[in-house]
């Protein structure tokens, strides 16, 4: 089976990773690529290692009214840019939006694929979760589902590689400024908070209004870790057990006793979760590690696309992480 | 004035940074260097950029009974190794111990120099604080002194560059394993916790027994950041004001409105603190950024040595941070 | 078809990359893993992202007399360690030796797969080229075959990521010492020179005795670039054309007009070559970029194994490079 | 003595390093700072670790007709931008131009301070050498002066940290694109070649027209290494001796037997040179390592300023390199 597939936003890091995954996918056939800053180039000019079969595909400027015949479209546009652009894509084209405009929006499924696969199957419009939310929610879902933690009083200390800041952009993300530097930012006002509060409330059955979220930029290209502090009296073993049960049949989540390192997931769609608890302090620490461009963006998007296309969930995503 | 100075533990990163600072110090004259793995080498063989005047000093194996005439000794030995070794150093030699064996120990002053300079002046034995504690305590001291936060329920999410793990050691700190990797470790059982609990209790006048501390290794050589979550109802501005007053006359602490980045302090003895508060959530976030080898080790040690030798506190420490 | 496959030397970086590639290979089934420092561990303890089907395979201490039934063995042992160990492996087991002991040795084929595939097919013992030689020879082969450069007077300035120095080893490869550092080493006496001289002489039909080779360690995990200065009067276009013809049917070599960057090949078995010539100066610059663990080690080894097993040359190696 | 000093181009990396060095200089007093992208900011807003005495200096837009009273001006503007701007600075203001517009230009001394200090003293207009030329010329000068190498047939393989590409600029220098990547560029047409050819010809007394120069971007912030291949029959020891004699009284050049690493010079004005020769091949390899922002830019500029102001050559430049 060949599913005619397109990417819009191929100039960015999320779009580039989608290209890599689609190029190795058994069912998706890339027939269309669009990007603003790279329009007019052949793929091989931007991605010198692209497989020869895709080398000469010319990157177009996105025009929803002039699309080729497509079954599936991955969109990876900056937040604020996809709502209008995608509104005019024909309904017959399934869409996975890696960008931030359609999360918890009417008419769009929320693609937290490891947790809610049944909500995704068969839909035509999926909003991929943000990179911070997916790492956070995958780590918290088993605890919330089992009632082991409260939904209020959750503190998320998050760290991401620089590719999470997107391509180009400000010189704050220049090499010399970012290297050998650790940068906290967006204290008490990060754009990802409402998305997380909504999902935590759904998972835990109570408001998550007091959520605290602090992101940091770490001098590495890929990788994302959340260190979450929550209140609950379960033991470490009880938390691990809850997660093992919750993810027993899920292919991409690994529950580990050791605190996970971001490199464990690099280049893959894996999501590592672990827990350390101190009942005497009513404290549970949950850890989640992903590749921000894999499970945090394009890997998750392909997983969602597999689900909505009726393919095996792992199609094209079997590759083991790159180490070291 | 020339103060005859020695370093023991010059093979490690803390000892090496002490060498750099002493080489540029107006009063300290390096006359003795000891190290285990480098014994027998001339300084220039290990530190090719050392000033010519020090190039030919031969690194010795440490023997407290065979020291040259010394006024001052910096010790930078692995934890567990300095207690016995330094016990036999003559009392006439002032000691600043960068290592971990003498913190909050009878007969040794605790060298939290930015906060308690008066407790340090005139002493002969100073235990340098650990790198995580100094960043944490410098950020919390103004809040604790002003009663703006409670001493219980403090969560410290800490991130350090790899030099914080010491030299040599396990291949976990090899380049290929550490690069492009973010590693949480030592959950709920880090060696620095008692040191911090003791100091927080002294600063706040109440037990800090519930302290939570989670360290992470960040892929950079130098730099350390703590992101601290505490309970209190003060505003951001009230926290900043408390810190500005507390550090009004202190030369090395900078209170900033922007969240500090580790690179701001790189190569210097500076300590950056900042705050973000949300009274509606009874939450105060305190941030502290230092160079783990500067303020977190050798810089702080030189500051302590200045204090016990009756020198200007900033002698030899005026250098601005290296950027980028 | 399932080919029963083993890896010896799985603790090192080359062995780890072989594991990743075999895990994704359509015909190779991993049934045996051996390693010294990791013996006794299950694979998942060392490689947390390994596919579940391989997770519980226990790493053994290598004993050539107690091997399970194997069709194929990848060996990735330190130079000097494989000659004796592999001598006792039954002849029925095909071997690809990633290590350095069997290059240009009687009874072993030299696995420069992109250049000499016909010499490899059907053999039972293949010595993988070194990482520096493969990048160098792939870049030079078209020029030598076409008689565009002389075999003498070749200067190779080589740069490799730190994983090329192997795992563990000296603290010279520690993170803090290697990061933000560029290290030339082994001037005029590198171990890879005889291997290159032999192959260049074969390719060019004349002695390459005057070869100059200077390696440098670059602060990155993966990636290897050679910048080669040779004498010849051909134009840039003539060099590029010679390479395009030479590699017309070869699947892994990409001839580019732009100077190749190491990241173009990262995580893949690709080999990029390019040329810049100045006939007025009788100068030809040849550039070769590979992933030192891919084409420079495990990728090339899998390619060789495909050739000796009669499989499609690209089996298990189709993955596009990881970018960024 | 206080020398009223200004910096124009403080937004860039060279200007920032000049600020750091001037802040620690015993005679230079910073009274003026100009920059385009940062105009209107106080220094502390751009350089949070700047000493308090300079914190409130406001960065101005450069206007040569509205300068305050100045004795000395450091200019660090992009190539092509300083010629016109500096032409209107009053003659009473001494200028050191770190940028590229005035090298080997009438009316401007060429500030290769370690080699030609006597040509610099007392001048009012100095053009700092480029970062690649200074590392190259410092390594070659002793060989050329002693007639040990020919001026033709010199190949320079150069590697620089990313800060050498300047601040801001294209997203090719973004973190995610540059990290874990080694990038050759500008083959056979680098802008620094005429500068080097002119100086080599002056040093060697013959044309250097055949010079080959290949720069590479290395994933590190600071550091620059040149690996130079020249023709000559001297031994390694003869080359080292020539360099030791040549630099016997020069304070910043270190002649080493080991191949120098870039980190040896980091944060300093030091210049490391070394040699390896093979008389049988008529080959001499010369190595030069510097900090591209130190000796390659602002360090050298301060050294030049010391020379033209009649100060000790090492004033403000005594700091040992930062390691690790």
PDB file of N, CA and C in Angstrom, chain A residues 153 155 157 159 176-177 179-184 187-188 193 210-212 214 216 218-222 225 227 229 231 259-263 276-278 281 283 285 287 323-324, chain B residues 153 155 157 159 176-177 179-184 187-188 193 210-212 214 216 218-222 225 227 229 231 259-263 276-278 281 283 285 287 324:
ATOM      1  N   UNK A 153      -0.626  21.131  42.677  1.00  0.00           N
ATOM      2  CA  UNK A 153       0.675  21.071  43.330  1.00  0.00           C
ATOM      3  C   UNK A 153       1.702  20.250  42.558  1.00  0.00           C
ATOM      4  N   UNK A 155       4.906  20.325  40.074  1.00  0.00           N
ATOM      5  CA  UNK A 155       5.986  21.190  39.596  1.00  0.00           C
ATOM      6  C   UNK A 155       6.772  20.452  38.522  1.00  0.00           C
ATOM      7  N   UNK A 157       9.997  20.713  36.175  1.00  0.00           N
ATOM      8  CA  UNK A 157      11.248  21.373  35.812  1.00  0.00           C
ATOM      9  C   UNK A 157      11.737  20.699  34.537  1.00  0.00           C
ATOM     10  N   UNK A 159      13.855  20.480  30.724  1.00  0.00           N
ATOM     11  CA  UNK A 159      15.114  20.826  30.070  1.00  0.00           C
ATOM     12  C   UNK A 159      15.061  20.300  28.642  1.00  0.00           C
ATOM     13  N   UNK A 176      27.712  30.087  19.519  1.00  0.00           N
ATOM     14  CA  UNK A 176      28.614  30.607  20.540  1.00  0.00           C
ATOM     15  C   UNK A 176      27.862  31.075  21.782  1.00  0.00           C
ATOM     16  N   UNK A 177      26.644  31.548  21.622  1.00  0.00           N
ATOM     17  CA  UNK A 177      25.869  32.004  22.770  1.00  0.00           C
ATOM     18  C   UNK A 177      25.244  30.839  23.539  1.00  0.00           C
ATOM     19  N   UNK A 179      26.233  27.422  23.377  1.00  0.00           N
ATOM     20  CA  UNK A 179      27.181  26.403  23.808  1.00  0.00           C
ATOM     21  C   UNK A 179      27.724  26.759  25.185  1.00  0.00           C
ATOM     22  N   UNK A 180      28.007  25.739  25.993  1.00  0.00           N
ATOM     23  CA  UNK A 180      28.540  25.978  27.330  1.00  0.00           C
ATOM     24  C   UNK A 180      27.651  26.954  28.099  1.00  0.00           C
ATOM     25  N   UNK A 181      26.358  26.823  27.922  1.00  0.00           N
ATOM     26  CA  UNK A 181      25.429  27.728  28.586  1.00  0.00           C
ATOM     27  C   UNK A 181      24.152  26.964  28.908  1.00  0.00           C
ATOM     28  N   UNK A 182      23.594  27.244  30.063  1.00  0.00           N
ATOM     29  CA  UNK A 182      22.320  26.660  30.464  1.00  0.00           C
ATOM     30  C   UNK A 182      21.393  27.825  30.746  1.00  0.00           C
ATOM     31  N   UNK A 183      20.245  27.851  30.044  1.00  0.00           N
ATOM     32  CA  UNK A 183      19.406  29.037  30.054  1.00  0.00           C
ATOM     33  C   UNK A 183      17.977  28.731  30.505  1.00  0.00           C
ATOM     34  N   UNK A 184      17.605  29.153  31.706  1.00  0.00           N
ATOM     35  CA  UNK A 184      16.185  29.075  32.070  1.00  0.00           C
ATOM     36  C   UNK A 184      15.435  30.199  31.353  1.00  0.00           C
ATOM     37  N   UNK A 187       9.734  31.881  32.817  1.00  0.00           N
ATOM     38  CA  UNK A 187       9.244  31.492  34.138  1.00  0.00           C
ATOM     39  C   UNK A 187       7.794  31.918  34.340  1.00  0.00           C
ATOM     40  N   UNK A 188       7.009  30.986  34.782  1.00  0.00           N
ATOM     41  CA  UNK A 188       5.608  31.230  35.170  1.00  0.00           C
ATOM     42  C   UNK A 188       4.721  31.698  34.024  1.00  0.00           C
ATOM     43  N   UNK A 193       1.683  25.642  29.073  1.00  0.00           N
ATOM     44  CA  UNK A 193       0.983  25.323  30.310  1.00  0.00           C
ATOM     45  C   UNK A 193      -0.498  24.957  30.132  1.00  0.00           C
ATOM     46  N   UNK A 210      -2.952  24.668  39.437  1.00  0.00           N
ATOM     47  CA  UNK A 210      -1.763  25.230  40.091  1.00  0.00           C
ATOM     48  C   UNK A 210      -0.443  24.812  39.488  1.00  0.00           C
ATOM     49  N   UNK A 211      -0.485  24.258  38.312  1.00  0.00           N
ATOM     50  CA  UNK A 211       0.712  23.725  37.667  1.00  0.00           C
ATOM     51  C   UNK A 211       1.855  24.749  37.613  1.00  0.00           C
ATOM     52  N   UNK A 212       3.060  24.294  37.939  1.00  0.00           N
ATOM     53  CA  UNK A 212       4.259  25.130  37.802  1.00  0.00           C
ATOM     54  C   UNK A 212       5.154  24.490  36.747  1.00  0.00           C
ATOM     55  N   UNK A 214       8.780  25.166  34.469  1.00  0.00           N
ATOM     56  CA  UNK A 214       9.973  25.978  34.214  1.00  0.00           C
ATOM     57  C   UNK A 214      10.843  25.307  33.165  1.00  0.00           C
ATOM     58  N   UNK A 216      14.127  25.042  30.525  1.00  0.00           N
ATOM     59  CA  UNK A 216      15.539  25.440  30.428  1.00  0.00           C
ATOM     60  C   UNK A 216      16.081  24.965  29.083  1.00  0.00           C
ATOM     61  N   UNK A 218      19.245  23.551  27.176  1.00  0.00           N
ATOM     62  CA  UNK A 218      20.461  22.811  27.495  1.00  0.00           C
ATOM     63  C   UNK A 218      21.339  22.752  26.249  1.00  0.00           C
ATOM     64  N   UNK A 219      22.668  22.920  26.404  1.00  0.00           N
ATOM     65  CA  UNK A 219      23.534  22.930  25.221  1.00  0.00           C
ATOM     66  C   UNK A 219      23.716  21.551  24.595  1.00  0.00           C
ATOM     67  N   UNK A 220      22.704  21.093  23.925  1.00  0.00           N
ATOM     68  CA  UNK A 220      22.760  19.871  23.122  1.00  0.00           C
ATOM     69  C   UNK A 220      21.730  20.049  22.020  1.00  0.00           C
ATOM     70  N   UNK A 221      21.890  19.337  20.935  1.00  0.00           N
ATOM     71  CA  UNK A 221      20.978  19.526  19.813  1.00  0.00           C
ATOM     72  C   UNK A 221      19.618  18.916  20.097  1.00  0.00           C
ATOM     73  N   UNK A 222      19.616  17.650  20.481  1.00  0.00           N
ATOM     74  CA  UNK A 222      18.380  16.908  20.713  1.00  0.00           C
ATOM     75  C   UNK A 222      18.308  16.425  22.153  1.00  0.00           C
ATOM     76  N   UNK A 225      14.174  16.379  28.841  1.00  0.00           N
ATOM     77  CA  UNK A 225      13.931  15.686  30.112  1.00  0.00           C
ATOM     78  C   UNK A 225      13.016  16.545  30.962  1.00  0.00           C
ATOM     79  N   UNK A 227      11.675  16.731  34.945  1.00  0.00           N
ATOM     80  CA  UNK A 227      11.796  16.248  36.317  1.00  0.00           C
ATOM     81  C   UNK A 227      10.595  16.827  37.051  1.00  0.00           C
ATOM     82  N   UNK A 229       7.845  17.046  40.201  1.00  0.00           N
ATOM     83  CA  UNK A 229       7.669  16.877  41.640  1.00  0.00           C
ATOM     84  C   UNK A 229       6.181  16.922  41.941  1.00  0.00           C
ATOM     85  N   UNK A 231       2.783  15.384  44.681  1.00  0.00           N
ATOM     86  CA  UNK A 231       2.463  14.967  46.047  1.00  0.00           C
ATOM     87  C   UNK A 231       1.687  13.663  46.018  1.00  0.00           C
ATOM     88  N   UNK A 259      17.256   6.385  36.641  1.00  0.00           N
ATOM     89  CA  UNK A 259      16.783   7.647  36.067  1.00  0.00           C
ATOM     90  C   UNK A 259      17.187   7.721  34.595  1.00  0.00           C
ATOM     91  N   UNK A 260      16.269   7.972  33.707  1.00  0.00           N
ATOM     92  CA  UNK A 260      16.575   7.932  32.271  1.00  0.00           C
ATOM     93  C   UNK A 260      17.409   9.129  31.822  1.00  0.00           C
ATOM     94  N   UNK A 261      18.282   8.876  30.857  1.00  0.00           N
ATOM     95  CA  UNK A 261      19.102   9.923  30.254  1.00  0.00           C
ATOM     96  C   UNK A 261      18.531  10.229  28.873  1.00  0.00           C
ATOM     97  N   UNK A 262      18.682  11.474  28.450  1.00  0.00           N
ATOM     98  CA  UNK A 262      18.066  11.834  27.162  1.00  0.00           C
ATOM     99  C   UNK A 262      18.666  11.061  25.994  1.00  0.00           C
ATOM    100  N   UNK A 263      19.945  10.725  26.103  1.00  0.00           N
ATOM    101  CA  UNK A 263      20.601  10.043  24.983  1.00  0.00           C
ATOM    102  C   UNK A 263      20.012   8.657  24.740  1.00  0.00           C
ATOM    103  N   UNK A 276      10.831   8.041  41.504  1.00  0.00           N
ATOM    104  CA  UNK A 276      11.489   7.883  42.800  1.00  0.00           C
ATOM    105  C   UNK A 276      10.575   8.546  43.819  1.00  0.00           C
ATOM    106  N   UNK A 277      10.232   7.824  44.843  1.00  0.00           N
ATOM    107  CA  UNK A 277       9.243   8.340  45.789  1.00  0.00           C
ATOM    108  C   UNK A 277       9.771   8.289  47.214  1.00  0.00           C
ATOM    109  N   UNK A 278       9.306   9.197  48.017  1.00  0.00           N
ATOM    110  CA  UNK A 278       9.632   9.192  49.442  1.00  0.00           C
ATOM    111  C   UNK A 278       8.320   9.385  50.215  1.00  0.00           C
ATOM    112  N   UNK A 281       7.917  11.894  52.959  1.00  0.00           N
ATOM    113  CA  UNK A 281       7.795  13.305  52.620  1.00  0.00           C
ATOM    114  C   UNK A 281       6.580  13.569  51.728  1.00  0.00           C
ATOM    115  N   UNK A 283       6.140  12.661  48.762  1.00  0.00           N
ATOM    116  CA  UNK A 283       6.751  13.165  47.528  1.00  0.00           C
ATOM    117  C   UNK A 283       6.927  12.063  46.504  1.00  0.00           C
ATOM    118  N   UNK A 285       8.716  11.798  42.671  1.00  0.00           N
ATOM    119  CA  UNK A 285       9.423  12.411  41.545  1.00  0.00           C
ATOM    120  C   UNK A 285       9.191  11.528  40.323  1.00  0.00           C
ATOM    121  N   UNK A 287      10.080  11.121  36.210  1.00  0.00           N
ATOM    122  CA  UNK A 287      11.031  11.558  35.191  1.00  0.00           C
ATOM    123  C   UNK A 287      10.564  11.091  33.826  1.00  0.00           C
ATOM    124  N   UNK A 323      23.350   5.625  19.522  1.00  0.00           N
ATOM    125  CA  UNK A 323      24.210   5.755  20.699  1.00  0.00           C
ATOM    126  C   UNK A 323      25.619   5.372  20.360  1.00  0.00           C
ATOM    127  N   UNK A 324      26.691   6.048  20.720  1.00  0.00           N
ATOM    128  CA  UNK A 324      26.606   7.321  21.437  1.00  0.00           C
ATOM    129  C   UNK A 324      26.365   8.437  20.402  1.00  0.00           C
TER     130      UNK A 324
ATOM    131  N   UNK B 153       9.649  22.144  52.804  1.00  0.00           N
ATOM    132  CA  UNK B 153       8.983  22.163  51.512  1.00  0.00           C
ATOM    133  C   UNK B 153       9.780  22.917  50.436  1.00  0.00           C
ATOM    134  N   UNK B 155      12.238  22.575  47.217  1.00  0.00           N
ATOM    135  CA  UNK B 155      12.661  21.646  46.166  1.00  0.00           C
ATOM    136  C   UNK B 155      13.751  22.306  45.346  1.00  0.00           C
ATOM    137  N   UNK B 157      16.060  21.801  42.114  1.00  0.00           N
ATOM    138  CA  UNK B 157      16.370  21.074  40.885  1.00  0.00           C
ATOM    139  C   UNK B 157      17.677  21.660  40.350  1.00  0.00           C
ATOM    140  N   UNK B 159      21.465  21.630  38.201  1.00  0.00           N
ATOM    141  CA  UNK B 159      22.084  21.203  36.947  1.00  0.00           C
ATOM    142  C   UNK B 159      23.537  21.663  36.955  1.00  0.00           C
ATOM    143  N   UNK B 176      32.099  10.945  24.694  1.00  0.00           N
ATOM    144  CA  UNK B 176      31.040  10.434  23.817  1.00  0.00           C
ATOM    145  C   UNK B 176      29.785  10.056  24.595  1.00  0.00           C
ATOM    146  N   UNK B 177      29.933   9.629  25.836  1.00  0.00           N
ATOM    147  CA  UNK B 177      28.766   9.261  26.642  1.00  0.00           C
ATOM    148  C   UNK B 177      28.070  10.490  27.218  1.00  0.00           C
ATOM    149  N   UNK B 179      28.368  13.847  26.073  1.00  0.00           N
ATOM    150  CA  UNK B 179      27.983  14.844  25.091  1.00  0.00           C
ATOM    151  C   UNK B 179      26.582  14.531  24.575  1.00  0.00           C
ATOM    152  N   UNK B 180      25.813  15.570  24.260  1.00  0.00           N
ATOM    153  CA  UNK B 180      24.453  15.371  23.751  1.00  0.00           C
ATOM    154  C   UNK B 180      23.649  14.468  24.686  1.00  0.00           C
ATOM    155  N   UNK B 181      23.853  14.632  25.971  1.00  0.00           N
ATOM    156  CA  UNK B 181      23.160  13.797  26.942  1.00  0.00           C
ATOM    157  C   UNK B 181      22.884  14.630  28.190  1.00  0.00           C
ATOM    158  N   UNK B 182      21.724  14.412  28.774  1.00  0.00           N
ATOM    159  CA  UNK B 182      21.360  15.068  30.025  1.00  0.00           C
ATOM    160  C   UNK B 182      21.042  13.965  31.008  1.00  0.00           C
ATOM    161  N   UNK B 183      21.755  13.959  32.139  1.00  0.00           N
ATOM    162  CA  UNK B 183      21.697  12.809  33.035  1.00  0.00           C
ATOM    163  C   UNK B 183      21.276  13.201  34.441  1.00  0.00           C
ATOM    164  N   UNK B 184      20.057  12.844  34.849  1.00  0.00           N
ATOM    165  CA  UNK B 184      19.706  12.996  36.261  1.00  0.00           C
ATOM    166  C   UNK B 184      20.384  11.880  37.056  1.00  0.00           C
ATOM    167  N   UNK B 187      18.909  10.512  42.847  1.00  0.00           N
ATOM    168  CA  UNK B 187      17.607  10.991  43.325  1.00  0.00           C
ATOM    169  C   UNK B 187      17.396  10.641  44.796  1.00  0.00           C
ATOM    170  N   UNK B 188      17.006  11.612  45.538  1.00  0.00           N
ATOM    171  CA  UNK B 188      16.625  11.453  46.953  1.00  0.00           C
ATOM    172  C   UNK B 188      17.762  10.976  47.856  1.00  0.00           C
ATOM    173  N   UNK B 193      23.035  16.924  50.571  1.00  0.00           N
ATOM    174  CA  UNK B 193      21.822  17.333  51.274  1.00  0.00           C
ATOM    175  C   UNK B 193      22.026  17.749  52.731  1.00  0.00           C
ATOM    176  N   UNK B 210      12.778  18.536  55.260  1.00  0.00           N
ATOM    177  CA  UNK B 210      12.089  17.954  54.108  1.00  0.00           C
ATOM    178  C   UNK B 210      12.695  18.278  52.758  1.00  0.00           C
ATOM    179  N   UNK B 211      13.884  18.806  52.758  1.00  0.00           N
ATOM    180  CA  UNK B 211      14.532  19.262  51.525  1.00  0.00           C
ATOM    181  C   UNK B 211      14.538  18.187  50.433  1.00  0.00           C
ATOM    182  N   UNK B 212      14.216  18.605  49.217  1.00  0.00           N
ATOM    183  CA  UNK B 212      14.302  17.721  48.062  1.00  0.00           C
ATOM    184  C   UNK B 212      15.376  18.276  47.125  1.00  0.00           C
ATOM    185  N   UNK B 214      17.589  17.342  43.513  1.00  0.00           N
ATOM    186  CA  UNK B 214      17.790  16.462  42.358  1.00  0.00           C
ATOM    187  C   UNK B 214      18.852  17.045  41.435  1.00  0.00           C
ATOM    188  N   UNK B 216      21.462  17.054  38.134  1.00  0.00           N
ATOM    189  CA  UNK B 216      21.524  16.594  36.735  1.00  0.00           C
ATOM    190  C   UNK B 216      22.878  16.980  36.157  1.00  0.00           C
ATOM    191  N   UNK B 218      24.829  18.167  32.926  1.00  0.00           N
ATOM    192  CA  UNK B 218      24.524  18.869  31.679  1.00  0.00           C
ATOM    193  C   UNK B 218      25.758  18.836  30.774  1.00  0.00           C
ATOM    194  N   UNK B 219      25.584  18.623  29.465  1.00  0.00           N
ATOM    195  CA  UNK B 219      26.751  18.538  28.591  1.00  0.00           C
ATOM    196  C   UNK B 219      27.435  19.874  28.332  1.00  0.00           C
ATOM    197  N   UNK B 220      28.135  20.335  29.332  1.00  0.00           N
ATOM    198  CA  UNK B 220      28.985  21.517  29.203  1.00  0.00           C
ATOM    199  C   UNK B 220      30.100  21.338  30.230  1.00  0.00           C
ATOM    200  N   UNK B 221      31.205  22.009  30.032  1.00  0.00           N
ATOM    201  CA  UNK B 221      32.327  21.807  30.941  1.00  0.00           C
ATOM    202  C   UNK B 221      32.083  22.493  32.270  1.00  0.00           C
ATOM    203  N   UNK B 222      31.761  23.757  32.234  1.00  0.00           N
ATOM    204  CA  UNK B 222      31.577  24.568  33.434  1.00  0.00           C
ATOM    205  C   UNK B 222      30.162  25.118  33.494  1.00  0.00           C
ATOM    206  N   UNK B 225      23.520  25.631  37.686  1.00  0.00           N
ATOM    207  CA  UNK B 225      22.292  26.381  37.912  1.00  0.00           C
ATOM    208  C   UNK B 225      21.407  25.603  38.867  1.00  0.00           C
ATOM    209  N   UNK B 227      17.430  25.644  40.254  1.00  0.00           N
ATOM    210  CA  UNK B 227      16.074  26.174  40.124  1.00  0.00           C
ATOM    211  C   UNK B 227      15.331  25.682  41.352  1.00  0.00           C
ATOM    212  N   UNK B 229      12.211  25.733  44.135  1.00  0.00           N
ATOM    213  CA  UNK B 229      10.780  25.975  44.325  1.00  0.00           C
ATOM    214  C   UNK B 229      10.491  26.001  45.821  1.00  0.00           C
ATOM    215  N   UNK B 231       7.879  27.795  49.152  1.00  0.00           N
ATOM    216  CA  UNK B 231       6.539  28.288  49.463  1.00  0.00           C
ATOM    217  C   UNK B 231       6.627  29.628  50.171  1.00  0.00           C
ATOM    218  N   UNK B 259      16.125  35.797  34.234  1.00  0.00           N
ATOM    219  CA  UNK B 259      16.654  34.533  34.758  1.00  0.00           C
ATOM    220  C   UNK B 259      18.118  34.370  34.338  1.00  0.00           C
ATOM    221  N   UNK B 260      19.001  34.130  35.287  1.00  0.00           N
ATOM    222  CA  UNK B 260      20.432  34.097  34.955  1.00  0.00           C
ATOM    223  C   UNK B 260      20.814  32.846  34.173  1.00  0.00           C
ATOM    224  N   UNK B 261      21.773  33.013  33.270  1.00  0.00           N
ATOM    225  CA  UNK B 261      22.325  31.910  32.491  1.00  0.00           C
ATOM    226  C   UNK B 261      23.700  31.570  33.057  1.00  0.00           C
ATOM    227  N   UNK B 262      24.082  30.313  32.972  1.00  0.00           N
ATOM    228  CA  UNK B 262      25.353  29.924  33.590  1.00  0.00           C
ATOM    229  C   UNK B 262      26.550  30.621  32.948  1.00  0.00           C
ATOM    230  N   UNK B 263      26.442  30.910  31.658  1.00  0.00           N
ATOM    231  CA  UNK B 263      27.579  31.509  30.952  1.00  0.00           C
ATOM    232  C   UNK B 263      27.889  32.910  31.481  1.00  0.00           C
ATOM    233  N   UNK B 276      11.260  34.638  40.762  1.00  0.00           N
ATOM    234  CA  UNK B 276       9.963  34.817  40.115  1.00  0.00           C
ATOM    235  C   UNK B 276       8.928  34.240  41.068  1.00  0.00           C
ATOM    236  N   UNK B 277       7.941  35.038  41.394  1.00  0.00           N
ATOM    237  CA  UNK B 277       6.980  34.603  42.410  1.00  0.00           C
ATOM    238  C   UNK B 277       5.562  34.696  41.884  1.00  0.00           C
ATOM    239  N   UNK B 278       4.732  33.839  42.406  1.00  0.00           N
ATOM    240  CA  UNK B 278       3.305  33.891  42.093  1.00  0.00           C
ATOM    241  C   UNK B 278       2.532  33.771  43.413  1.00  0.00           C
ATOM    242  N   UNK B 281      -0.309  31.427  43.941  1.00  0.00           N
ATOM    243  CA  UNK B 281      -0.031  30.004  44.127  1.00  0.00           C
ATOM    244  C   UNK B 281       0.857  29.752  45.348  1.00  0.00           C
ATOM    245  N   UNK B 283       3.863  30.549  45.720  1.00  0.00           N
ATOM    246  CA  UNK B 283       5.064  29.970  45.121  1.00  0.00           C
ATOM    247  C   UNK B 283       6.142  31.020  44.889  1.00  0.00           C
ATOM    248  N   UNK B 285       9.968  31.034  43.052  1.00  0.00           N
ATOM    249  CA  UNK B 285      11.064  30.344  42.362  1.00  0.00           C
ATOM    250  C   UNK B 285      12.320  31.184  42.538  1.00  0.00           C
ATOM    251  N   UNK B 287      16.424  31.368  41.602  1.00  0.00           N
ATOM    252  CA  UNK B 287      17.413  30.847  40.666  1.00  0.00           C
ATOM    253  C   UNK B 287      18.804  31.271  41.104  1.00  0.00           C
ATOM    254  N   UNK B 324      31.984  35.041  24.665  1.00  0.00           N
ATOM    255  CA  UNK B 324      31.190  33.819  24.835  1.00  0.00           C
ATOM    256  C   UNK B 324      32.150  32.663  25.071  1.00  0.00           C
TER     257      UNK B 324
END
